[in-house]
């Protein structure tokens, strides 16, 4: 029997052993995280596991690229906390389903390509900030509830927790040097579990978070009034959730593309994510999106195909149905150690090596995005602000590049050859190039090496024309591109300029 063969005709060979082991590892790390996010939002714990199963299965089969893992992610769940508190879980299910519809529309209309607008410094900041968030979130597992308050562990419980976490980290770090046949993360989880179980060590387990026992996700139509008022309530949350989910999903896709040196399909991922969220809304799931931490666990375990995500999802369902008593005894220290190593692996350490080679504004953008990610835990907002700052910096730098070459021809006509884009940021510098009072009666502005790009540019050309007109001087515009001419034609009620017909050069064939 061959070790490799095709799966679902996805044009990719699959190593079954690696994929299955990677899927089991991912499932182990996803269960406590999904439970924690569900409890944080005030949902029943199983709602988080149902989301992990539905999101994981649907996106693994239909998603935009192999190797990516989706589940009940905190980035999208946090958006729904306010809706849960004000209107209840039924409205949350409706909002999740509506978010799924919006995500499908983004994919159908091929809007996923706009993720290309995210600059590299923003990606650096996003990934580094996320690594810190993953690390900081693990610190919560070193706390316990005493009299209704969260307090740090102390004494023997803290020493045991630290020791088991250190053991997990050591196994994850050194085991690959022995063999890579089995994912180091899975080996670490099994070893720590066996150590705690056979030696009767008292430490924090999955059971201390919540019970994971339950049945198959039941079909359920959200019990809400179907009217305009309901739509007004859920639409803002659905829109934000869809945006956050797609942003995190497409950024994760880009990250996996870089790691695996392959190309995913962003629009297909949008449709898969939307389909999964619609199912979540009708099968008691809290919704979600791709999870970067679990994706990195998956990739580090050697997965490069869709099977690991399918195995992870089915494992979670199997645990809910049959394996809860065993998984609830899993030490949290093992999962914390694995996630700490994921955080270390996620951080772009290369950014420190190239920081002195990067422009100062790129360094600022990267640090700023990382800080927003860390402080607000809002990945979509961090990326949006980073893109806006980068765009403004680009506009400022481009504005400084507009130049004008000036000369008089033999007929006494003054020529201004413009270099650089004319847009809202460069109009002031453009207007300062002209000596209206001392120029001759005829002036030619040549845009062969420039371009009129927006309404501000049109207005600038109009202003300079008016200044010359007041002194009875004529301005001609030359070498406008076709789209520039269209802009001026559409704005003919605002501006009146003389456009010189550009000469047509013909080649004589011999």
GROMACS .gro file of C-alpha atoms in nm:
model
  510
    1UNK     CA    1   0.000   0.000   0.000
    2UNK     CA    2   0.139   0.338  -0.095
    3UNK     CA    3   0.205   0.587   0.179
    4UNK     CA    4   0.085   0.878  -0.031
    5UNK     CA    5  -0.223   0.908  -0.250
    6UNK     CA    6  -0.479   1.161  -0.359
    7UNK     CA    7  -0.754   1.293  -0.128
    8UNK     CA    8  -1.077   1.431  -0.277
    9UNK     CA    9  -0.884   1.505  -0.598
   10UNK     CA   10  -0.746   1.828  -0.452
   11UNK     CA   11  -0.433   1.782  -0.665
   12UNK     CA   12  -0.224   1.724  -0.354
   13UNK     CA   13  -0.065   1.410  -0.217
   14UNK     CA   14  -0.133   1.339   0.149
   15UNK     CA   15   0.081   1.178   0.420
   16UNK     CA   16  -0.194   1.017   0.625
   17UNK     CA   17   0.009   0.955   0.940
   18UNK     CA   18   0.131   1.313   0.959
   19UNK     CA   19  -0.213   1.456   0.886
   20UNK     CA   20  -0.393   1.241   1.142
   21UNK     CA   21  -0.142   1.314   1.418
   22UNK     CA   22  -0.147   1.685   1.335
   23UNK     CA   23  -0.527   1.684   1.349
   24UNK     CA   24  -0.527   1.520   1.693
   25UNK     CA   25  -0.277   1.778   1.820
   26UNK     CA   26  -0.487   2.065   1.689
   27UNK     CA   27  -0.801   1.922   1.851
   28UNK     CA   28  -0.628   1.903   2.190
   29UNK     CA   29  -0.527   2.269   2.176
   30UNK     CA   30  -0.858   2.390   2.033
   31UNK     CA   31  -1.089   2.240   2.297
   32UNK     CA   32  -0.983   2.451   2.599
   33UNK     CA   33  -0.957   2.767   2.389
   34UNK     CA   34  -1.308   2.724   2.245
   35UNK     CA   35  -1.447   2.653   2.591
   36UNK     CA   36  -1.274   2.960   2.736
   37UNK     CA   37  -1.409   3.192   2.467
   38UNK     CA   38  -1.762   3.053   2.504
   39UNK     CA   39  -1.760   3.103   2.880
   40UNK     CA   40  -1.608   3.451   2.840
   41UNK     CA   41  -1.899   3.553   2.616
   42UNK     CA   42  -2.160   3.401   2.845
   43UNK     CA   43  -2.252   3.113   2.611
   44UNK     CA   44  -2.315   2.755   2.721
   45UNK     CA   45  -1.973   2.579   2.700
   46UNK     CA   46  -2.087   2.331   2.434
   47UNK     CA   47  -2.170   2.621   2.199
   48UNK     CA   48  -1.796   2.681   2.172
   49UNK     CA   49  -1.719   2.317   2.090
   50UNK     CA   50  -2.000   2.300   1.834
   51UNK     CA   51  -1.850   2.606   1.665
   52UNK     CA   52  -1.505   2.444   1.662
   53UNK     CA   53  -1.650   2.130   1.500
   54UNK     CA   54  -1.865   2.307   1.238
   55UNK     CA   55  -1.610   2.575   1.145
   56UNK     CA   56  -1.325   2.325   1.138
   57UNK     CA   57  -1.503   2.068   0.923
   58UNK     CA   58  -1.662   2.301   0.666
   59UNK     CA   59  -1.356   2.520   0.609
   60UNK     CA   60  -1.121   2.219   0.599
   61UNK     CA   61  -1.322   2.071   0.313
   62UNK     CA   62  -1.429   2.385   0.126
   63UNK     CA   63  -1.173   2.645   0.239
   64UNK     CA   64  -0.929   2.848   0.035
   65UNK     CA   65  -0.618   2.653   0.122
   66UNK     CA   66  -0.499   2.330   0.289
   67UNK     CA   67  -0.337   2.354   0.630
   68UNK     CA   68  -0.555   2.634   0.768
   69UNK     CA   69  -0.761   2.561   1.080
   70UNK     CA   70  -1.084   2.739   1.175
   71UNK     CA   71  -1.283   2.729   1.497
   72UNK     CA   72  -1.465   2.934   1.758
   73UNK     CA   73  -1.212   3.217   1.757
   74UNK     CA   74  -1.202   3.487   2.022
   75UNK     CA   75  -1.167   3.764   1.763
   76UNK     CA   76  -1.523   3.707   1.638
   77UNK     CA   77  -1.676   3.599   1.969
   78UNK     CA   78  -1.569   3.921   2.142
   79UNK     CA   79  -1.779   4.115   1.889
   80UNK     CA   80  -2.092   3.930   2.005
   81UNK     CA   81  -2.056   3.976   2.382
   82UNK     CA   82  -2.258   4.300   2.389
   83UNK     CA   83  -2.536   4.143   2.180
   84UNK     CA   84  -2.544   3.841   2.410
   85UNK     CA   85  -2.581   4.060   2.718
   86UNK     CA   86  -2.847   4.287   2.571
   87UNK     CA   87  -3.062   4.046   2.364
   88UNK     CA   88  -2.965   3.689   2.445
   89UNK     CA   89  -2.825   3.388   2.264
   90UNK     CA   90  -3.107   3.358   2.006
   91UNK     CA   91  -3.012   3.696   1.858
   92UNK     CA   92  -2.648   3.586   1.860
   93UNK     CA   93  -2.730   3.281   1.646
   94UNK     CA   94  -2.920   3.504   1.401
   95UNK     CA   95  -2.630   3.751   1.384
   96UNK     CA   96  -2.383   3.467   1.320
   97UNK     CA   97  -2.595   3.335   1.031
   98UNK     CA   98  -2.629   3.684   0.883
   99UNK     CA   99  -2.253   3.736   0.913
  100UNK     CA  100  -2.211   3.416   0.714
  101UNK     CA  101  -2.433   3.550   0.436
  102UNK     CA  102  -2.227   3.870   0.420
  103UNK     CA  103  -1.904   3.670   0.402
  104UNK     CA  104  -2.038   3.459   0.116
  105UNK     CA  105  -2.127   3.777  -0.072
  106UNK     CA  106  -1.770   3.903  -0.030
  107UNK     CA  107  -1.641   3.581  -0.180
  108UNK     CA  108  -1.896   3.571  -0.464
  109UNK     CA  109  -1.810   3.927  -0.568
  110UNK     CA  110  -1.436   3.846  -0.538
  111UNK     CA  111  -1.361   4.118  -0.283
  112UNK     CA  112  -1.109   3.904  -0.096
  113UNK     CA  113  -0.834   4.046  -0.317
  114UNK     CA  114  -0.839   4.368  -0.116
  115UNK     CA  115  -0.632   4.194   0.151
  116UNK     CA  116  -0.340   4.270  -0.082
  117UNK     CA  117  -0.365   4.629   0.039
  118UNK     CA  118  -0.217   4.522   0.373
  119UNK     CA  119   0.152   4.632   0.370
  120UNK     CA  120   0.434   4.417   0.507
  121UNK     CA  121   0.497   4.638   0.817
  122UNK     CA  122   0.130   4.590   0.912
  123UNK     CA  123   0.172   4.214   0.873
  124UNK     CA  124   0.482   4.223   1.095
  125UNK     CA  125   0.295   4.422   1.360
  126UNK     CA  126  -0.012   4.201   1.333
  127UNK     CA  127   0.183   3.876   1.371
  128UNK     CA  128   0.407   4.004   1.652
  129UNK     CA  129   0.112   4.149   1.840
  130UNK     CA  130  -0.077   3.824   1.799
  131UNK     CA  131   0.220   3.626   1.935
  132UNK     CA  132   0.220   3.842   2.248
  133UNK     CA  133  -0.159   3.801   2.284
  134UNK     CA  134  -0.129   3.421   2.257
  135UNK     CA  135   0.145   3.423   2.522
  136UNK     CA  136  -0.038   3.660   2.758
  137UNK     CA  137  -0.362   3.460   2.730
  138UNK     CA  138  -0.181   3.155   2.867
  139UNK     CA  139  -0.104   3.341   3.190
  140UNK     CA  140  -0.473   3.318   3.282
  141UNK     CA  141  -0.424   2.946   3.334
  142UNK     CA  142  -0.190   3.024   3.623
  143UNK     CA  143  -0.488   3.171   3.811
  144UNK     CA  144  -0.773   3.012   4.005
  145UNK     CA  145  -1.109   3.128   4.136
  146UNK     CA  146  -1.120   3.195   4.511
  147UNK     CA  147  -1.443   3.328   4.662
  148UNK     CA  148  -1.559   3.442   4.320
  149UNK     CA  149  -1.235   3.629   4.246
  150UNK     CA  150  -0.952   3.535   4.010
  151UNK     CA  151  -0.622   3.498   4.199
  152UNK     CA  152  -0.275   3.372   4.106
  153UNK     CA  153  -0.183   3.020   4.206
  154UNK     CA  154   0.069   2.999   4.489
  155UNK     CA  155   0.275   2.742   4.673
  156UNK     CA  156   0.276   2.384   4.546
  157UNK     CA  157   0.000   2.433   4.281
  158UNK     CA  158   0.206   2.710   4.117
  159UNK     CA  159   0.531   2.510   4.132
  160UNK     CA  160   0.359   2.202   3.985
  161UNK     CA  161   0.203   2.412   3.708
  162UNK     CA  162   0.537   2.576   3.626
  163UNK     CA  163   0.717   2.243   3.629
  164UNK     CA  164   0.469   2.074   3.396
  165UNK     CA  165   0.470   2.372   3.158
  166UNK     CA  166   0.852   2.367   3.153
  167UNK     CA  167   0.847   1.993   3.083
  168UNK     CA  168   0.604   2.046   2.795
  169UNK     CA  169   0.818   2.323   2.647
  170UNK     CA  170   1.128   2.106   2.680
  171UNK     CA  171   0.965   1.815   2.497
  172UNK     CA  172   0.831   2.039   2.218
  173UNK     CA  173   1.175   2.196   2.176
  174UNK     CA  174   1.400   1.887   2.196
  175UNK     CA  175   1.183   1.601   2.064
  176UNK     CA  176   1.214   1.707   1.694
  177UNK     CA  177   1.591   1.663   1.732
  178UNK     CA  178   1.525   1.293   1.806
  179UNK     CA  179   1.255   1.229   1.545
  180UNK     CA  180   0.995   1.417   1.345
  181UNK     CA  181   0.780   1.112   1.281
  182UNK     CA  182   0.532   1.223   1.549
  183UNK     CA  183   0.436   1.585   1.625
  184UNK     CA  184   0.631   1.705   1.928
  185UNK     CA  185   0.328   1.889   2.062
  186UNK     CA  186   0.120   1.569   2.070
  187UNK     CA  187   0.404   1.377   2.238
  188UNK     CA  188   0.432   1.651   2.502
  189UNK     CA  189   0.057   1.643   2.575
  190UNK     CA  190   0.056   1.261   2.608
  191UNK     CA  191   0.368   1.250   2.829
  192UNK     CA  192   0.243   1.519   3.069
  193UNK     CA  193  -0.105   1.359   3.076
  194UNK     CA  194   0.046   1.018   3.161
  195UNK     CA  195   0.272   1.169   3.427
  196UNK     CA  196  -0.016   1.347   3.600
  197UNK     CA  197  -0.252   1.048   3.569
  198UNK     CA  198  -0.021   0.769   3.692
  199UNK     CA  199   0.143   0.971   3.971
  200UNK     CA  200  -0.183   1.126   4.086
  201UNK     CA  201  -0.048   1.482   4.061
  202UNK     CA  202  -0.304   1.745   4.159
  203UNK     CA  203  -0.311   2.018   3.895
  204UNK     CA  204  -0.555   2.221   3.686
  205UNK     CA  205  -0.735   2.022   3.414
  206UNK     CA  206  -0.980   2.085   3.131
  207UNK     CA  207  -1.261   1.987   3.369
  208UNK     CA  208  -1.181   2.299   3.574
  209UNK     CA  209  -1.283   2.512   3.273
  210UNK     CA  210  -1.606   2.333   3.181
  211UNK     CA  211  -1.762   1.998   3.096
  212UNK     CA  212  -1.719   1.889   2.735
  213UNK     CA  213  -1.980   1.613   2.734
  214UNK     CA  214  -2.285   1.648   2.508
  215UNK     CA  215  -2.468   1.531   2.197
  216UNK     CA  216  -2.463   1.602   1.824
  217UNK     CA  217  -2.525   1.973   1.738
  218UNK     CA  218  -2.907   2.001   1.713
  219UNK     CA  219  -3.081   2.190   1.432
  220UNK     CA  220  -3.242   2.505   1.568
  221UNK     CA  221  -3.400   2.805   1.397
  222UNK     CA  222  -3.324   3.120   1.602
  223UNK     CA  223  -3.634   3.208   1.802
  224UNK     CA  224  -3.657   3.578   1.715
  225UNK     CA  225  -3.918   3.800   1.550
  226UNK     CA  226  -3.852   3.834   1.177
  227UNK     CA  227  -3.895   4.205   1.114
  228UNK     CA  228  -3.702   4.522   1.035
  229UNK     CA  229  -3.641   4.599   1.402
  230UNK     CA  230  -3.465   4.266   1.450
  231UNK     CA  231  -3.251   4.330   1.143
  232UNK     CA  232  -3.153   4.672   1.282
  233UNK     CA  233  -3.040   4.502   1.603
  234UNK     CA  234  -2.835   4.218   1.454
  235UNK     CA  235  -2.699   4.375   1.134
  236UNK     CA  236  -2.427   4.594   1.294
  237UNK     CA  237  -2.294   4.297   1.492
  238UNK     CA  238  -2.314   4.071   1.187
  239UNK     CA  239  -2.126   4.323   0.974
  240UNK     CA  240  -1.848   4.368   1.230
  241UNK     CA  241  -1.821   3.995   1.290
  242UNK     CA  242  -1.804   3.926   0.916
  243UNK     CA  243  -1.535   4.193   0.872
  244UNK     CA  244  -1.326   4.074   1.166
  245UNK     CA  245  -1.354   3.712   1.058
  246UNK     CA  246  -1.258   3.782   0.698
  247UNK     CA  247  -0.971   4.008   0.797
  248UNK     CA  248  -0.823   3.751   1.032
  249UNK     CA  249  -0.896   3.471   0.787
  250UNK     CA  250  -0.733   3.636   0.487
  251UNK     CA  251  -0.433   3.747   0.692
  252UNK     CA  252  -0.396   3.390   0.817
  253UNK     CA  253  -0.418   3.269   0.458
  254UNK     CA  254  -0.140   3.509   0.356
  255UNK     CA  255   0.071   3.392   0.650
  256UNK     CA  256   0.028   3.026   0.554
  257UNK     CA  257   0.110   3.115   0.193
  258UNK     CA  258   0.442   3.260   0.310
  259UNK     CA  259   0.524   2.966   0.537
  260UNK     CA  260   0.438   2.696   0.282
  261UNK     CA  261   0.545   2.896  -0.026
  262UNK     CA  262   0.216   2.812  -0.194
  263UNK     CA  263  -0.087   3.013  -0.302
  264UNK     CA  264  -0.433   2.998  -0.146
  265UNK     CA  265  -0.768   3.123  -0.275
  266UNK     CA  266  -0.900   3.415  -0.070
  267UNK     CA  267  -1.244   3.431  -0.230
  268UNK     CA  268  -1.301   3.059  -0.180
  269UNK     CA  269  -1.203   3.100   0.185
  270UNK     CA  270  -1.461   3.378   0.225
  271UNK     CA  271  -1.736   3.152   0.086
  272UNK     CA  272  -1.630   2.859   0.306
  273UNK     CA  273  -1.614   3.073   0.617
  274UNK     CA  274  -1.955   3.222   0.542
  275UNK     CA  275  -2.109   2.878   0.482
  276UNK     CA  276  -1.970   2.753   0.814
  277UNK     CA  277  -2.109   3.053   1.002
  278UNK     CA  278  -2.456   3.004   0.849
  279UNK     CA  279  -2.449   2.645   0.977
  280UNK     CA  280  -2.332   2.772   1.315
  281UNK     CA  281  -2.636   2.998   1.336
  282UNK     CA  282  -2.871   2.701   1.284
  283UNK     CA  283  -2.678   2.435   1.482
  284UNK     CA  284  -2.604   2.604   1.816
  285UNK     CA  285  -2.256   2.729   1.725
  286UNK     CA  286  -2.112   3.063   1.834
  287UNK     CA  287  -1.946   3.116   1.495
  288UNK     CA  288  -1.582   3.179   1.430
  289UNK     CA  289  -1.303   3.219   1.178
  290UNK     CA  290  -0.954   3.082   1.102
  291UNK     CA  291  -0.742   3.053   1.418
  292UNK     CA  292  -0.381   3.152   1.365
  293UNK     CA  293  -0.249   2.977   1.676
  294UNK     CA  294  -0.407   2.642   1.586
  295UNK     CA  295  -0.305   2.687   1.223
  296UNK     CA  296   0.055   2.728   1.332
  297UNK     CA  297   0.026   2.421   1.557
  298UNK     CA  298  -0.103   2.234   1.252
  299UNK     CA  299   0.178   2.352   1.025
  300UNK     CA  300   0.448   2.286   1.285
  301UNK     CA  301   0.313   1.930   1.317
  302UNK     CA  302   0.388   1.884   0.947
  303UNK     CA  303   0.040   1.919   0.797
  304UNK     CA  304   0.011   2.055   0.446
  305UNK     CA  305  -0.325   1.908   0.342
  306UNK     CA  306  -0.694   1.933   0.430
  307UNK     CA  307  -0.713   1.603   0.617
  308UNK     CA  308  -0.569   1.733   0.944
  309UNK     CA  309  -0.844   1.995   0.974
  310UNK     CA  310  -1.109   1.730   0.905
  311UNK     CA  311  -0.955   1.498   1.166
  312UNK     CA  312  -0.939   1.781   1.422
  313UNK     CA  313  -1.307   1.865   1.371
  314UNK     CA  314  -1.421   1.501   1.389
  315UNK     CA  315  -1.203   1.446   1.697
  316UNK     CA  316  -1.374   1.734   1.875
  317UNK     CA  317  -1.716   1.590   1.789
  318UNK     CA  318  -1.603   1.244   1.903
  319UNK     CA  319  -1.484   1.386   2.233
  320UNK     CA  320  -1.815   1.567   2.287
  321UNK     CA  321  -2.008   1.245   2.216
  322UNK     CA  322  -1.786   0.978   2.372
  323UNK     CA  323  -1.449   1.094   2.506
  324UNK     CA  324  -1.533   1.371   2.752
  325UNK     CA  325  -1.436   1.179   3.071
  326UNK     CA  326  -1.081   1.129   2.939
  327UNK     CA  327  -1.025   1.472   2.785
  328UNK     CA  328  -1.157   1.648   3.094
  329UNK     CA  329  -0.856   1.502   3.282
  330UNK     CA  330  -0.610   1.661   3.038
  331UNK     CA  331  -0.368   1.888   3.233
  332UNK     CA  332  -0.394   2.252   3.132
  333UNK     CA  333  -0.018   2.281   3.185
  334UNK     CA  334   0.044   2.065   2.877
  335UNK     CA  335  -0.180   2.283   2.660
  336UNK     CA  336  -0.027   2.602   2.803
  337UNK     CA  337   0.323   2.480   2.721
  338UNK     CA  338   0.225   2.397   2.363
  339UNK     CA  339   0.063   2.738   2.314
  340UNK     CA  340   0.366   2.919   2.459
  341UNK     CA  341   0.584   2.745   2.202
  342UNK     CA  342   0.333   2.846   1.934
  343UNK     CA  343   0.361   3.208   2.049
  344UNK     CA  344   0.742   3.190   2.029
  345UNK     CA  345   0.721   3.038   1.682
  346UNK     CA  346   0.464   3.294   1.567
  347UNK     CA  347   0.676   3.597   1.657
  348UNK     CA  348   0.865   3.741   1.360
  349UNK     CA  349   1.210   3.746   1.519
  350UNK     CA  350   1.351   3.851   1.182
  351UNK     CA  351   1.187   4.190   1.233
  352UNK     CA  352   1.454   4.269   1.495
  353UNK     CA  353   1.733   4.192   1.248
  354UNK     CA  354   1.598   4.421   0.977
  355UNK     CA  355   1.464   4.698   1.198
  356UNK     CA  356   1.765   4.923   1.135
  357UNK     CA  357   1.719   4.874   0.760
  358UNK     CA  358   1.351   4.969   0.751
  359UNK     CA  359   1.220   5.325   0.700
  360UNK     CA  360   1.123   5.492   1.027
  361UNK     CA  361   0.757   5.518   0.928
  362UNK     CA  362   0.744   5.141   0.861
  363UNK     CA  363   0.890   5.075   1.206
  364UNK     CA  364   0.629   5.305   1.359
  365UNK     CA  365   0.344   5.131   1.174
  366UNK     CA  366   0.463   4.785   1.280
  367UNK     CA  367   0.500   4.879   1.647
  368UNK     CA  368   0.170   5.068   1.650
  369UNK     CA  369  -0.025   4.778   1.498
  370UNK     CA  370   0.135   4.537   1.746
  371UNK     CA  371   0.039   4.760   2.040
  372UNK     CA  372  -0.324   4.790   1.925
  373UNK     CA  373  -0.341   4.412   1.883
  374UNK     CA  374  -0.198   4.357   2.231
  375UNK     CA  375  -0.399   4.623   2.417
  376UNK     CA  376  -0.737   4.598   2.243
  377UNK     CA  377  -0.722   4.235   2.118
  378UNK     CA  378  -0.898   4.371   1.809
  379UNK     CA  379  -0.707   4.235   1.512
  380UNK     CA  380  -0.932   4.388   1.248
  381UNK     CA  381  -0.906   4.737   1.399
  382UNK     CA  382  -0.529   4.704   1.431
  383UNK     CA  383  -0.491   4.608   1.066
  384UNK     CA  384  -0.733   4.880   0.950
  385UNK     CA  385  -0.547   5.152   1.139
  386UNK     CA  386  -0.215   5.018   1.011
  387UNK     CA  387  -0.336   5.029   0.651
  388UNK     CA  388  -0.469   5.385   0.696
  389UNK     CA  389  -0.141   5.507   0.847
  390UNK     CA  390   0.059   5.338   0.571
  391UNK     CA  391  -0.166   5.494   0.306
  392UNK     CA  392  -0.123   5.840   0.459
  393UNK     CA  393   0.254   5.797   0.474
  394UNK     CA  394   0.255   5.685   0.110
  395UNK     CA  395   0.046   5.987   0.013
  396UNK     CA  396   0.285   6.219   0.198
  397UNK     CA  397   0.592   6.066   0.036
  398UNK     CA  398   0.430   6.074  -0.309
  399UNK     CA  399   0.328   6.437  -0.260
  400UNK     CA  400   0.692   6.537  -0.215
  401UNK     CA  401   0.789   6.380  -0.549
  402UNK     CA  402   0.603   6.615  -0.780
  403UNK     CA  403   0.846   6.830  -0.981
  404UNK     CA  404   0.833   7.063  -1.278
  405UNK     CA  405   1.090   7.118  -1.552
  406UNK     CA  406   1.054   7.469  -1.697
  407UNK     CA  407   1.183   7.612  -2.027
  408UNK     CA  408   1.096   7.856  -2.310
  409UNK     CA  409   1.077   7.737  -2.670
  410UNK     CA  410   1.178   7.933  -2.982
  411UNK     CA  411   0.823   8.071  -3.014
  412UNK     CA  412   0.830   8.226  -2.669
  413UNK     CA  413   0.594   7.969  -2.519
  414UNK     CA  414   0.662   7.867  -2.156
  415UNK     CA  415   0.663   7.493  -2.096
  416UNK     CA  416   0.606   7.317  -1.761
  417UNK     CA  417   0.686   6.945  -1.775
  418UNK     CA  418   0.530   6.787  -1.468
  419UNK     CA  419   0.684   6.481  -1.303
  420UNK     CA  420   0.509   6.274  -1.035
  421UNK     CA  421   0.139   6.207  -0.961
  422UNK     CA  422  -0.100   6.499  -0.919
  423UNK     CA  423  -0.347   6.412  -0.644
  424UNK     CA  424  -0.491   6.563  -0.326
  425UNK     CA  425  -0.158   6.545  -0.143
  426UNK     CA  426   0.053   6.714  -0.412
  427UNK     CA  427  -0.178   6.994  -0.532
  428UNK     CA  428  -0.020   7.261  -0.310
  429UNK     CA  429   0.331   7.184  -0.432
  430UNK     CA  430   0.198   7.173  -0.789
  431UNK     CA  431   0.047   7.524  -0.769
  432UNK     CA  432   0.370   7.662  -0.626
  433UNK     CA  433   0.563   7.559  -0.939
  434UNK     CA  434   0.407   7.830  -1.161
  435UNK     CA  435   0.521   8.190  -1.202
  436UNK     CA  436   0.187   8.328  -1.327
  437UNK     CA  437   0.277   8.697  -1.310
  438UNK     CA  438   0.601   8.671  -1.509
  439UNK     CA  439   0.508   8.398  -1.756
  440UNK     CA  440   0.440   8.483  -2.125
  441UNK     CA  441   0.090   8.494  -2.276
  442UNK     CA  442   0.097   8.129  -2.373
  443UNK     CA  443   0.181   7.841  -2.138
  444UNK     CA  444   0.188   7.465  -2.195
  445UNK     CA  445   0.158   7.219  -1.905
  446UNK     CA  446   0.291   6.880  -2.011
  447UNK     CA  447   0.161   6.573  -1.819
  448UNK     CA  448   0.361   6.315  -2.013
  449UNK     CA  449   0.540   6.204  -1.693
  450UNK     CA  450   0.250   6.279  -1.459
  451UNK     CA  451  -0.112   6.185  -1.407
  452UNK     CA  452  -0.428   6.362  -1.289
  453UNK     CA  453  -0.574   6.115  -1.040
  454UNK     CA  454  -0.863   6.271  -0.846
  455UNK     CA  455  -1.098   6.566  -0.804
  456UNK     CA  456  -0.843   6.763  -0.604
  457UNK     CA  457  -0.604   6.737  -0.899
  458UNK     CA  458  -0.874   6.857  -1.139
  459UNK     CA  459  -0.944   7.150  -0.910
  460UNK     CA  460  -0.573   7.236  -0.899
  461UNK     CA  461  -0.554   7.245  -1.279
  462UNK     CA  462  -0.866   7.462  -1.283
  463UNK     CA  463  -0.719   7.704  -1.030
  464UNK     CA  464  -0.397   7.751  -1.222
  465UNK     CA  465  -0.598   7.802  -1.543
  466UNK     CA  466  -0.809   8.071  -1.375
  467UNK     CA  467  -0.500   8.252  -1.247
  468UNK     CA  468  -0.358   8.275  -1.598
  469UNK     CA  469  -0.700   8.368  -1.741
  470UNK     CA  470  -0.727   8.668  -1.509
  471UNK     CA  471  -0.413   8.802  -1.673
  472UNK     CA  472  -0.544   8.719  -2.024
  473UNK     CA  473  -0.295   8.438  -2.063
  474UNK     CA  474  -0.372   8.104  -2.225
  475UNK     CA  475  -0.293   7.764  -2.074
  476UNK     CA  476  -0.274   7.444  -2.281
  477UNK     CA  477  -0.261   7.094  -2.130
  478UNK     CA  478  -0.066   6.830  -2.319
  479UNK     CA  479  -0.008   6.454  -2.302
  480UNK     CA  480  -0.303   6.357  -2.090
  481UNK     CA  481  -0.368   5.984  -2.066
  482UNK     CA  482  -0.707   5.849  -2.171
  483UNK     CA  483  -0.833   5.816  -1.814
  484UNK     CA  484  -0.716   6.170  -1.732
  485UNK     CA  485  -0.910   6.302  -2.032
  486UNK     CA  486  -1.215   6.113  -1.908
  487UNK     CA  487  -1.182   6.275  -1.567
  488UNK     CA  488  -1.163   6.623  -1.720
  489UNK     CA  489  -1.453   6.553  -1.954
  490UNK     CA  490  -1.668   6.435  -1.662
  491UNK     CA  491  -1.578   6.750  -1.471
  492UNK     CA  492  -1.637   6.994  -1.758
  493UNK     CA  493  -1.889   7.189  -1.547
  494UNK     CA  494  -1.612   7.262  -1.298
  495UNK     CA  495  -1.313   7.319  -1.518
  496UNK     CA  496  -1.246   7.471  -1.859
  497UNK     CA  497  -0.900   7.398  -1.999
  498UNK     CA  498  -0.746   7.384  -2.345
  499UNK     CA  499  -0.628   7.032  -2.421
  500UNK     CA  500  -0.372   7.012  -2.699
  501UNK     CA  501  -0.424   6.715  -2.926
  502UNK     CA  502  -0.119   6.500  -2.890
  503UNK     CA  503   0.071   6.431  -3.212
  504UNK     CA  504   0.022   6.091  -3.368
  505UNK     CA  505   0.341   5.935  -3.492
  506UNK     CA  506   0.310   5.698  -3.786
  507UNK     CA  507   0.571   5.443  -3.887
  508UNK     CA  508   0.636   5.413  -4.259
  509UNK     CA  509   0.661   5.050  -4.363
  510UNK     CA  510   0.918   4.971  -4.629
   0.00000   0.00000   0.00000
